[in-house]
Amino acid sequence: MNPTGNLIDGRALAEQIHRETAAEITALATRGVQPGLAFVRVGDDPASQVYVGMKERQCARLGVRSQTHVLPAATSEAELLALIARLNDEPAFHGILVQAPLPAHLNSARVYAAVSPAKDVDGFHPVNMGKLMLGDPSGFVPCTPAGVHELLLRSGVALAGADVVVLGRGNIVGKPLAALLLQKAPQADATVTVCHSRTRDLAAHCRRADILVAAMGVAEFVKADMVKPGAVVVDVGVNRVPDPAAKSGYRLVGDVDFAGVQPRAGLITPNPGGVGPMTIAMLLRNTVRAARLLTG
Ligand code: GUN
């Protein structure tokens, strides 16, 4: 096989979605609506600064109004909840994104439950998570799982009856992705296994997978001998590993040993350039949908 012929180009797929979103933004403009997205970042987690910066730039490029609130790491939960309450009532902003992770003294569950479900473009509110679990399409689906799903669909990967193994059971990726692919729906219907740090013989589960999604946050964990030949491999991980040769002193690697796994995979996401751009594309799509629903 051509060694580069099995790459899923997440950037190109994300651009496709951005073009669709841009057309919706144009349609909203004809009735005087500009979608708005408010970002909230607490503390100075360097990765969060980078992620929010990338999301802001895409907003600017597509013509989504954005505003970023940066709060000190010592912000109290009451202060953060007060800001969220203000944003819930602010008509110019249709989406609210509180960047995770939050400092440890803040209760994430209470914070995400405070965002109005109608503006919860992250899909983290219990109402939206519940709707996802129930297969009710009226809610918002978290952006990374939605991005992985869309990336599989647009790559022509058959999901019905496929054995999908998701590595990682986090609330942001693993759990909602499992719910999404498991749905009784023409574009889902997969058989989903979720593996985690306590799973017995995890490699054996992986080797059965037609589609293997790595989202547990362990650098280069998935090795070639854990992958069935021809399987679709999706790498959600973003891990910093020390690298004395890099100017920053570190480099970013995924959860998949890309060099080892690529020759064995049927299709594989590069990292970067796979899931990351899709996550941002789904965020903007959710924001435009929120704007349409809130102003319709
Ligand atoms: N941190 C990592 N992924 C995400 C995401 O999709 N949304 C937010 N708010 N924080 C994150």
Coordinates of C-alpha atoms and ligand atoms in Angstrom, one line a residue:
M1 CA 0.0 0.0 0.0
N2 CA 1.1 3.6 -0.7
P3 CA 2.4 4.5 2.8
T4 CA 0.6 7.9 2.7
G5 CA -2.5 6.6 1.0
N6 CA -4.3 5.6 4.1
L7 CA -4.3 9.0 5.9
I8 CA -7.6 10.7 6.9
D9 CA -7.1 14.4 6.2
G10 CA -8.9 16.0 9.1
R11 CA -7.9 19.5 8.0
A12 CA -9.6 19.0 4.6
L13 CA -12.7 17.5 6.1
A14 CA -12.9 20.3 8.6
E15 CA -12.6 22.9 5.8
Q16 CA -15.6 21.2 4.0
I17 CA -17.6 21.6 7.2
H18 CA -16.5 25.2 7.6
R19 CA -17.7 26.0 4.1
E20 CA -21.1 24.5 5.1
T21 CA -21.1 26.6 8.3
A22 CA -20.1 29.7 6.4
A23 CA -23.1 29.3 4.1
E24 CA -25.4 29.1 7.2
I25 CA -23.7 32.2 8.7
T26 CA -24.5 34.1 5.4
A27 CA -28.1 32.9 5.6
L28 CA -28.4 34.1 9.3
A29 CA -26.9 37.5 8.2
T30 CA -29.9 38.1 5.9
R31 CA -32.1 38.3 8.9
G32 CA -29.6 40.4 10.9
V33 CA -28.2 37.7 13.1
Q34 CA -24.4 37.2 13.7
P35 CA -23.6 34.1 15.7
G36 CA -21.7 34.9 18.9
L37 CA -19.5 32.6 21.1
A38 CA -18.2 33.5 24.5
F39 CA -15.1 31.7 25.8
V40 CA -14.2 31.4 29.5
R41 CA -10.8 30.3 30.5
V42 CA -9.7 30.0 34.1
G43 CA -6.1 30.0 35.1
D44 CA -3.1 29.7 32.8
D45 CA -3.0 26.2 31.6
P46 CA -0.7 26.5 28.5
A47 CA -2.6 24.0 26.4
S48 CA -5.9 25.7 27.1
Q49 CA -4.4 29.0 26.0
V50 CA -3.4 27.4 22.7
Y51 CA -6.8 25.7 22.2
V52 CA -8.9 28.7 22.9
G53 CA -6.6 30.8 20.7
M54 CA -7.2 28.4 17.8
K55 CA -11.0 28.4 18.3
E56 CA -11.0 32.3 18.4
R57 CA -9.1 32.4 15.1
Q58 CA -11.6 30.2 13.4
C59 CA -14.5 32.3 14.8
A60 CA -12.8 35.4 13.3
R61 CA -12.2 33.7 10.0
L62 CA -15.9 32.6 9.6
G63 CA -17.4 35.8 11.0
V64 CA -18.6 34.5 14.3
R65 CA -18.4 37.2 17.0
S66 CA -16.3 36.0 19.9
Q67 CA -15.3 37.3 23.3
T68 CA -12.9 35.6 25.7
H69 CA -13.0 36.0 29.5
V70 CA -9.8 35.1 31.2
L71 CA -10.1 34.6 34.9
P72 CA -7.3 34.1 37.4
A73 CA -6.6 30.6 38.7
A74 CA -7.8 31.6 42.1
T75 CA -11.3 32.6 40.9
S76 CA -14.0 31.4 43.2
E77 CA -16.8 29.1 42.0
A78 CA -19.3 31.9 42.9
E79 CA -17.5 34.3 40.7
L80 CA -17.3 31.9 37.8
L81 CA -21.0 31.0 38.2
A82 CA -21.9 34.7 38.2
L83 CA -20.1 35.3 34.9
I84 CA -21.9 32.3 33.4
A85 CA -25.2 33.6 34.6
R86 CA -24.5 36.9 32.9
L87 CA -23.5 35.2 29.6
N88 CA -26.7 33.1 29.7
D89 CA -28.6 36.4 29.6
E90 CA -26.5 38.1 27.0
P91 CA -28.4 38.0 23.7
A92 CA -25.3 38.7 21.5
F93 CA -23.7 35.4 22.5
H94 CA -25.5 32.2 21.5
G95 CA -22.8 29.8 22.7
I96 CA -20.7 29.6 25.9
L97 CA -17.6 27.5 26.2
V98 CA -15.8 27.1 29.5
Q99 CA -12.5 25.5 28.6
A100 CA -11.6 22.3 30.5
P101 CA -9.7 21.5 32.6
L102 CA -10.7 23.8 35.4
P103 CA -8.6 24.4 38.4
A104 CA -9.1 21.6 41.0
H105 CA -10.9 23.8 43.5
L106 CA -13.8 24.3 41.1
N107 CA -16.5 21.7 40.7
S108 CA -16.7 21.1 37.0
A109 CA -20.1 19.4 37.2
R110 CA -21.7 22.4 38.9
V111 CA -20.0 24.8 36.4
Y112 CA -21.1 22.9 33.3
A113 CA -24.6 22.5 34.7
A114 CA -24.8 26.3 35.1
V115 CA -24.5 27.0 31.4
S116 CA -27.9 27.3 29.7
P117 CA -28.5 24.1 27.8
A118 CA -29.6 26.2 24.8
K119 CA -26.1 27.9 24.7
D120 CA -24.2 24.7 25.7
V121 CA -22.3 24.3 22.4
D122 CA -19.8 22.0 24.2
G123 CA -22.7 19.6 25.0
F124 CA -21.4 19.1 28.6
H125 CA -24.7 20.1 30.3
P126 CA -26.5 17.1 31.9
V127 CA -29.6 17.8 29.7
N128 CA -27.5 17.6 26.5
M129 CA -25.6 14.6 27.7
G130 CA -28.9 13.0 28.7
K131 CA -30.4 13.7 25.2
L132 CA -27.3 12.1 23.6
M133 CA -27.8 9.0 25.7
L134 CA -31.5 8.9 24.8
G135 CA -30.8 9.5 21.1
D136 CA -32.7 12.8 21.1
P137 CA -31.2 14.9 18.3
S138 CA -32.5 18.2 19.7
G139 CA -29.5 18.5 22.0
F140 CA -25.9 19.5 21.4
V141 CA -23.3 16.8 21.0
P142 CA -19.8 17.3 22.5
C143 CA -17.5 18.6 19.8
T144 CA -14.7 16.0 19.8
P145 CA -17.0 12.9 19.7
A146 CA -19.1 14.7 17.0
G147 CA -15.9 15.4 15.1
V148 CA -14.8 11.8 15.3
H149 CA -18.2 10.6 14.1
E150 CA -18.3 13.1 11.2
L151 CA -14.7 12.2 10.2
L152 CA -15.6 8.5 10.0
L153 CA -18.8 9.2 8.0
R154 CA -17.1 11.6 5.6
S155 CA -14.3 9.0 5.1
G156 CA -16.9 6.4 4.0
V157 CA -16.3 4.2 7.0
A158 CA -19.2 1.8 7.5
L159 CA -20.4 2.0 11.1
A160 CA -23.5 -0.3 11.2
G161 CA -22.5 -3.5 13.0
A162 CA -18.8 -2.5 13.1
D163 CA -16.8 -3.5 16.2
V164 CA -15.6 -0.2 17.6
V165 CA -13.2 -0.1 20.5
V166 CA -12.9 3.3 22.4
L167 CA -9.9 3.6 24.6
G168 CA -10.8 6.0 27.4
R169 CA -14.0 6.6 29.4
G170 CA -13.7 10.4 30.0
N171 CA -16.8 12.7 30.0
I172 CA -15.4 14.8 27.1
V173 CA -14.6 12.0 24.6
G174 CA -14.9 8.3 25.6
K175 CA -18.4 8.2 27.2
P176 CA -20.2 10.5 24.8
L177 CA -18.5 9.0 21.7
A178 CA -19.6 5.5 22.8
A179 CA -23.2 6.8 23.1
L180 CA -23.0 8.4 19.7
L181 CA -21.7 5.4 17.8
L182 CA -24.1 3.0 19.6
Q183 CA -27.3 4.9 18.7
K184 CA -29.9 3.1 16.8
A185 CA -29.6 5.2 13.7
P186 CA -28.6 4.7 10.1
Q187 CA -25.3 6.5 10.6
A188 CA -24.3 4.7 13.8
D189 CA -25.5 1.2 14.9
A190 CA -21.9 0.2 15.9
T191 CA -21.1 -2.4 18.5
V192 CA -19.1 -0.4 21.0
T193 CA -16.6 -1.5 23.6
V194 CA -15.2 1.0 26.0
C195 CA -11.8 0.1 27.5
H196 CA -10.0 1.8 30.3
S197 CA -7.2 1.6 32.8
R198 CA -8.8 -1.4 34.6
T199 CA -9.7 -3.4 31.5
R200 CA -8.3 -6.9 31.4
D201 CA -6.4 -7.9 28.3
L202 CA -6.9 -4.5 26.6
A203 CA -4.7 -5.5 23.7
A204 CA -7.0 -8.4 22.8
H205 CA -10.1 -6.1 22.7
C206 CA -8.1 -3.7 20.5
R207 CA -7.2 -6.5 18.1
R208 CA -10.8 -7.3 17.5
A209 CA -11.7 -3.7 16.5
D210 CA -12.7 -2.7 13.0
I211 CA -12.4 0.9 14.3
L212 CA -10.1 1.8 17.1
V213 CA -10.4 5.2 18.8
A214 CA -7.6 6.2 21.2
A215 CA -8.7 8.8 23.7
M216 CA -7.1 7.9 27.0
G217 CA -4.2 10.4 27.1
V218 CA -1.2 8.1 27.2
A219 CA 1.5 9.0 24.8
E220 CA 1.9 6.5 21.9
F221 CA 0.1 3.8 23.8
V222 CA -1.4 2.0 20.8
K223 CA 1.3 -0.1 19.1
A224 CA 1.1 -2.0 15.8
D225 CA 0.5 -5.4 17.4
M226 CA -2.7 -4.1 19.0
V227 CA -4.2 -3.2 15.7
K228 CA -6.1 -5.6 13.4
P229 CA -4.7 -5.3 9.8
G230 CA -6.9 -3.0 7.8
A231 CA -8.6 -1.4 10.9
V232 CA -9.5 2.3 11.0
V233 CA -7.4 4.0 13.7
V234 CA -8.5 7.4 15.1
D235 CA -6.1 9.2 17.4
V236 CA -7.7 11.7 19.8
G237 CA -4.7 12.1 22.1
V238 CA -2.6 15.2 22.7
N239 CA 0.3 14.5 25.0
R240 CA 3.4 16.5 25.8
V241 CA 6.5 14.5 25.9
P242 CA 9.9 16.0 26.9
D243 CA 12.1 16.6 23.8
P244 CA 15.5 18.3 24.5
A245 CA 15.8 19.0 20.7
A246 CA 12.7 21.1 20.6
K247 CA 12.8 24.8 21.3
S248 CA 10.0 24.5 23.8
G249 CA 11.6 21.5 25.5
Y250 CA 8.7 19.2 24.6
R251 CA 6.8 17.9 21.6
L252 CA 3.2 16.8 21.1
V253 CA 2.4 13.2 20.4
G254 CA -0.9 11.3 20.2
D255 CA -2.1 8.1 21.9
V256 CA -1.1 6.1 18.8
D257 CA 2.5 5.1 17.9
F258 CA 1.8 6.5 14.4
A259 CA 5.0 5.3 12.7
G260 CA 4.5 1.8 13.8
V261 CA 0.7 1.6 13.3
Q262 CA 0.2 3.4 10.0
P263 CA 1.5 0.6 7.7
R264 CA -1.0 -1.8 9.4
A265 CA -4.0 0.4 9.4
G266 CA -6.7 0.6 6.7
L267 CA -7.2 4.3 7.5
I268 CA -5.5 6.4 10.1
T269 CA -5.7 10.0 11.4
P270 CA -2.5 11.9 11.4
N271 CA -1.9 13.8 14.7
P272 CA -1.9 16.8 14.4
G273 CA -4.2 17.3 11.4
G274 CA -6.8 14.6 12.2
V275 CA -9.3 15.0 15.0
G276 CA -8.3 18.5 16.3
P277 CA -9.5 20.5 13.3
M278 CA -12.8 18.5 13.3
T279 CA -13.4 19.4 16.9
I280 CA -13.2 23.1 16.1
A281 CA -15.4 22.6 13.0
M282 CA -18.1 21.0 15.2
L283 CA -17.8 23.8 17.7
L284 CA -18.6 26.4 15.1
R285 CA -21.3 24.3 13.6
N286 CA -22.9 23.9 17.1
T287 CA -22.6 27.7 17.7
V288 CA -24.4 28.6 14.4
R289 CA -27.1 26.1 15.2
A290 CA -27.5 27.6 18.7
A291 CA -27.8 31.1 17.1
R292 CA -30.4 29.8 14.6
L293 CA -32.5 28.1 17.4
L294 CA -32.2 31.0 19.8
T295 CA -33.2 33.6 17.2
G296 CA -35.7 31.6 15.1
Ligands
GUN1 N1 -10.8 20.6 26.8 C1 -10.5 19.6 26.0 N2 -11.5 19.4 25.1 C2 -12.4 20.3 25.3 C3 -13.6 20.7 24.7 O1 -14.1 20.1 23.7 N3 -14.3 21.7 25.3 C4 -13.9 22.4 26.3 N4 -14.6 23.4 26.8 N5 -12.7 22.1 26.9 C5 -12.0 21.1 26.4

